Short mmCIF file of C-alpha atoms in Angstrom, two decimals:
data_model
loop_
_atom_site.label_atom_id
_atom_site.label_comp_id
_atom_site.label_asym_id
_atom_site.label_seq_id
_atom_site.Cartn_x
_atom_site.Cartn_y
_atom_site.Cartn_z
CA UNK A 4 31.14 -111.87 -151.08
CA UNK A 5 30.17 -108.29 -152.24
CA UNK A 6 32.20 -106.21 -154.79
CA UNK A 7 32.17 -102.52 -154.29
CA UNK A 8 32.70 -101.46 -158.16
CA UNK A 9 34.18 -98.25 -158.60
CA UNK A 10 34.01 -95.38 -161.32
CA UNK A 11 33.21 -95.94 -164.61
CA UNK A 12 34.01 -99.90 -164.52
CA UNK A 13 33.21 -102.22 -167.91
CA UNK A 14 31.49 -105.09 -166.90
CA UNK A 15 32.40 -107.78 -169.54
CA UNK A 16 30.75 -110.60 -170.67
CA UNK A 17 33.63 -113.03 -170.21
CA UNK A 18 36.65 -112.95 -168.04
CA UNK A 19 38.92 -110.46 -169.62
CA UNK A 20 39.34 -107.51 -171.52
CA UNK A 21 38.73 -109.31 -175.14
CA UNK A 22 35.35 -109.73 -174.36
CA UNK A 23 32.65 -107.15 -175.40
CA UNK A 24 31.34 -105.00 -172.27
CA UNK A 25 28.14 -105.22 -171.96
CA UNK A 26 27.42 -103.07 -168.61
CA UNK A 27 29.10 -99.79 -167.43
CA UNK A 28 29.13 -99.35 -163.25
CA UNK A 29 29.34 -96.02 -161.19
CA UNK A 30 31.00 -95.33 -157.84
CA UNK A 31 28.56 -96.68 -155.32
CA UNK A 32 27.21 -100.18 -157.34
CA UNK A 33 26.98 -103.19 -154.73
CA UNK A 34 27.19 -106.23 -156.53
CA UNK A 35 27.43 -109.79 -155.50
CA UNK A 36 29.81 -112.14 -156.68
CA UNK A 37 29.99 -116.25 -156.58
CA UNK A 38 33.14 -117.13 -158.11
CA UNK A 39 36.99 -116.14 -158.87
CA UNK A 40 38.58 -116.36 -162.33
CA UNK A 41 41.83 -116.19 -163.57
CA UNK A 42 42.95 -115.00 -166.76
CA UNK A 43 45.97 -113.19 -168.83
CA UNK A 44 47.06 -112.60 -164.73
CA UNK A 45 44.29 -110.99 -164.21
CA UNK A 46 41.70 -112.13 -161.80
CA UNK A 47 37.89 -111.56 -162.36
CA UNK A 48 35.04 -111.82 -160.22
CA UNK A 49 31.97 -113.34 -161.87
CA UNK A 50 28.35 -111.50 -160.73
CA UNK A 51 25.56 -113.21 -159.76
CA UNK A 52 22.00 -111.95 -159.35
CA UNK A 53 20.42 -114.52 -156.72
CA UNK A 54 17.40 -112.48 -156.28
CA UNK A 55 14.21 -111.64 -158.31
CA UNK A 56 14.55 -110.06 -161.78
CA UNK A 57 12.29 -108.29 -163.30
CA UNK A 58 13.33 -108.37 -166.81
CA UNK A 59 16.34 -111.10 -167.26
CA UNK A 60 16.48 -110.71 -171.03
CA UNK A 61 18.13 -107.22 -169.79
CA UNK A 62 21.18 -109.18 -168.76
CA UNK A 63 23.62 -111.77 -170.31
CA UNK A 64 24.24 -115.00 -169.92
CA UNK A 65 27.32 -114.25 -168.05
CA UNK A 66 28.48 -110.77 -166.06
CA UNK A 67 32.56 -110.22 -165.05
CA UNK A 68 34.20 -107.31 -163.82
CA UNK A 69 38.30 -107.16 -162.86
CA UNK A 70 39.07 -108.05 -159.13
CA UNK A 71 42.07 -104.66 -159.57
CA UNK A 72 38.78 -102.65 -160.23
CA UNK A 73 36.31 -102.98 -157.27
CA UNK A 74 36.57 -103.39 -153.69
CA UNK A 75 35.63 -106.70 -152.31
CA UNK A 76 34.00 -107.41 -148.73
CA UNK A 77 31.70 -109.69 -146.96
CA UNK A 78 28.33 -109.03 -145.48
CA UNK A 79 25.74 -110.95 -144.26
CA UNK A 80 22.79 -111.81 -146.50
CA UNK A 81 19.48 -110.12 -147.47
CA UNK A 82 17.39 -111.33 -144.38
CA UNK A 83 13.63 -110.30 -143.07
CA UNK A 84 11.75 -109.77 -140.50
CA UNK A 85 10.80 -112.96 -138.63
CA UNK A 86 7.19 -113.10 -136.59
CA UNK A 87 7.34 -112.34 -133.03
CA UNK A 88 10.87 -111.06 -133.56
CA UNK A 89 11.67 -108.83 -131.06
CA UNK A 90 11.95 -104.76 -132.07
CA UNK A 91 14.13 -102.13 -131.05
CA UNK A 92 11.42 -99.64 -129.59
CA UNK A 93 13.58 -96.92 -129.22
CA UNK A 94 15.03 -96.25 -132.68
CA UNK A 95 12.60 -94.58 -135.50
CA UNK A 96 12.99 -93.12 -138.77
CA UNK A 97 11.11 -89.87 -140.46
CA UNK A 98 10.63 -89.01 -143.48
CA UNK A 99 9.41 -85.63 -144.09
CA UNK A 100 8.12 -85.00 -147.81
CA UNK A 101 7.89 -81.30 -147.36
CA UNK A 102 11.48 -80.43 -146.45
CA UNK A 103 13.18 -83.58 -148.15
CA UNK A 104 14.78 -84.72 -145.37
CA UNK A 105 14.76 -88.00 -142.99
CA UNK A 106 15.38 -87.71 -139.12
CA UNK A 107 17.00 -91.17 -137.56
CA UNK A 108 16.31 -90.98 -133.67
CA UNK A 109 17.53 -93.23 -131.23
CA UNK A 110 15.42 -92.51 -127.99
CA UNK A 111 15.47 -88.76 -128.00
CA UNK A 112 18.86 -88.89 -129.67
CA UNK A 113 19.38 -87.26 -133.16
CA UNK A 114 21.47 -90.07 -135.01
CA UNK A 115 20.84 -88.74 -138.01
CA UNK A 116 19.92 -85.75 -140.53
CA UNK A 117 20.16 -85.99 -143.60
CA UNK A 118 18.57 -84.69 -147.02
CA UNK A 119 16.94 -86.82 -149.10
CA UNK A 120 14.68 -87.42 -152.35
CA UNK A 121 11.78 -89.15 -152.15
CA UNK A 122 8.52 -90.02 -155.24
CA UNK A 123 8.24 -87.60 -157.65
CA UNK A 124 4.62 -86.30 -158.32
CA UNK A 125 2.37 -89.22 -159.73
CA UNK A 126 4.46 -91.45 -157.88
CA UNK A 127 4.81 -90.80 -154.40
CA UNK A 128 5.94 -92.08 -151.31
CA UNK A 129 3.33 -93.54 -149.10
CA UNK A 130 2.32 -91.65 -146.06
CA UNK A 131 2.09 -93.44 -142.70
CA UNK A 132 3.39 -95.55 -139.71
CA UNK A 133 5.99 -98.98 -141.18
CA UNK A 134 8.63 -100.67 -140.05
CA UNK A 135 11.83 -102.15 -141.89
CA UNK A 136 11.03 -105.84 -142.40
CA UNK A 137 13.81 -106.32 -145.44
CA UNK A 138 17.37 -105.17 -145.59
CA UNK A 139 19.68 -106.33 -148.45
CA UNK A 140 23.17 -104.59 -149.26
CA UNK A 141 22.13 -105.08 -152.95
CA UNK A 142 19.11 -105.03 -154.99
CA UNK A 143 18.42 -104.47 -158.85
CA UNK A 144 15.94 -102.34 -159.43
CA UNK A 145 14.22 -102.17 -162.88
CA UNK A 146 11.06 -100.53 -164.34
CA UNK A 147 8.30 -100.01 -165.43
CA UNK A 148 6.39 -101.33 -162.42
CA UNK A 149 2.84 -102.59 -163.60
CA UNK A 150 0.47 -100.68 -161.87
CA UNK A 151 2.77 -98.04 -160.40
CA UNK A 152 5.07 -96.35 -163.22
CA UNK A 153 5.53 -96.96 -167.18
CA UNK A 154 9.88 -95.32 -166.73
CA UNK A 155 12.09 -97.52 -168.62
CA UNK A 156 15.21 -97.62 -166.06
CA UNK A 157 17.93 -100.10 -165.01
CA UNK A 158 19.80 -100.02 -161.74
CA UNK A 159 22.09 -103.13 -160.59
CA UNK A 160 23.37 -102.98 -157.66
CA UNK A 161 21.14 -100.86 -155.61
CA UNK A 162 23.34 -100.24 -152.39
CA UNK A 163 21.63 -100.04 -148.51
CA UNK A 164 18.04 -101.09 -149.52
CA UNK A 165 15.68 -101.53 -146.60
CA UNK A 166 12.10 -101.73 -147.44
CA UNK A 167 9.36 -100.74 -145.63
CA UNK A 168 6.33 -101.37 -148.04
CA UNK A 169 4.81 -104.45 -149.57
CA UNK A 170 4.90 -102.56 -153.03
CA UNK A 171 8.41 -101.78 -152.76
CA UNK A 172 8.81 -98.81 -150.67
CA UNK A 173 12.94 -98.45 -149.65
CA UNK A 174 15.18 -96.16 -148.09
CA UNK A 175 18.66 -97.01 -150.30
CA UNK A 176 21.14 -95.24 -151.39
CA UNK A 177 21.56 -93.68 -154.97
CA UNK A 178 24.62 -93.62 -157.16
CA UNK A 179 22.65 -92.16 -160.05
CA UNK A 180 21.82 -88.67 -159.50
CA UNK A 181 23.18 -86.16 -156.42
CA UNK A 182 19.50 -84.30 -156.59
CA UNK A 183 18.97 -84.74 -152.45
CA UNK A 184 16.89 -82.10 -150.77
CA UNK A 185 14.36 -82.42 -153.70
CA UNK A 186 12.23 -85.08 -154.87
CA UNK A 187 13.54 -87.49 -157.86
CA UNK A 188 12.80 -90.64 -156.99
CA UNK A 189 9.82 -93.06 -158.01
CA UNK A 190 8.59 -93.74 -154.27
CA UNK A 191 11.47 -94.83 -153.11
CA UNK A 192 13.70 -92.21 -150.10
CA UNK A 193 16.80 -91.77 -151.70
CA UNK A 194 20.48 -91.18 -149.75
CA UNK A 195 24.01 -90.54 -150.45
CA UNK A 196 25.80 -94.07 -150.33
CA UNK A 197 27.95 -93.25 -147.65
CA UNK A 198 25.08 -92.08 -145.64
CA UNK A 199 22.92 -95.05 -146.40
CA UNK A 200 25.47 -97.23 -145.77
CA UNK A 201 25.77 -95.58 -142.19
CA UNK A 202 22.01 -95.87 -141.26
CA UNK A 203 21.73 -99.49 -142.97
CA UNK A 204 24.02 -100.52 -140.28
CA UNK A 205 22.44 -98.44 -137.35
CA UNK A 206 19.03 -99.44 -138.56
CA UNK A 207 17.63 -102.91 -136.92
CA UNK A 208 14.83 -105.15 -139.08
CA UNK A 209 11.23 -103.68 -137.05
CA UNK A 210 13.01 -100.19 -136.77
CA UNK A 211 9.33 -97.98 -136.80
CA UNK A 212 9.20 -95.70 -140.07
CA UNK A 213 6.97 -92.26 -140.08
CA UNK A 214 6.72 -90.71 -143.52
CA UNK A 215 4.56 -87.20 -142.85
CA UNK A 216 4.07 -84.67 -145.49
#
């Protein structure tokens, strides 16, 4: 069970309003939720982070945000690519640094155009042939990175991730910043939600990604 959280939500520390908020969440955040509480008439969906954090102390012991304030849905789960599993040969991504844009092709079918933002300078994205072998609705994403950046930043709820490097490489959407067309991002390729969204459900684990300068 996913909760799409909405503008300017308080996440709170407890179910219901008389506990402190702890966490503030834009339009776009994809969260994951485990449980259902009910309080004051009020229900509240408890978050759960079942994935690798990078730096728990950031968080509290417990995360709630009001069921009246999100959106909830279900998806299926983060999954990867298994060995031998079979690929869709005709669909491909590109990412092209120098015009900030990414080209989704199915065949010789334009599926998608969009503009994007991918690493900034000192950071970029990697150059070459991959393939999607991760896709997860959600993912937290926190620096710094040893070995890649020293930015102090903390995402939850990182919507449409699908990676395509080892080190961490994604195409995702962004609910922080509307700066697409130019880079921004620390090696990631960044998309409007709705448009991630869109190509996270077109896009099959062993789809081919080309990022060319």
């Amino acid at each position: 069970n996913w909760a799409y959280a909405g503008e300017c939500i308080n996440v709170r520390s407890g179910p219901g309003t008389e506990y402190p908020s702890v966490m503030k969440l834009r339009k776009g955040v994809v969260l994951r939720v485990d449980s259902l509480v009910r309080n004051n008439y009020r229900d509240w969906y408890k978050i759960t982070f079942d994935e690798f954090v990078r730096y728990p102390e950031r968080l509290g012991p417990e995360l709630y945000v009001a069921r009246d304030a999100v959106q909830s849905f279900e998806l299926e789960a983060p999954h990867d690519l298994k060995k031998n599993e079979a690929r869709d040969e005709n669909k491909r991504i590109i990412v092209d640094l120098s015009d900030q844009a990414l080209y989704a092709y199915d065949g010789d079918t334009l599926f998608m155009l969009a503009d994007v933002s991918t690493g900034l300078d000192g950071i970029p994205t990697p150059l070459g042939a991959y393939e999607i072998f991760r896709k997860t609705p959600s993912r937290y994403m926190q620096g710094p990175i040893p070995g890649q950046t020293n930015d102090d930043y903390d995402l939850p709820g990182v919507p449409w991730t699908m990676y395509f490097t080892e080190d961490g490489a994604a195409i995702h959407g962004a609910y922080w910043h509307e700066d697409f067309g130019f880079q921004h991002s620390h090696g990631c390729v960044n998309l409007p939600i709705d448009l991630a969204r869109k190509l996270y459900e077109w896009t099959p684990l062993g789809t081919l990604v080309i990022v060319r300068d």
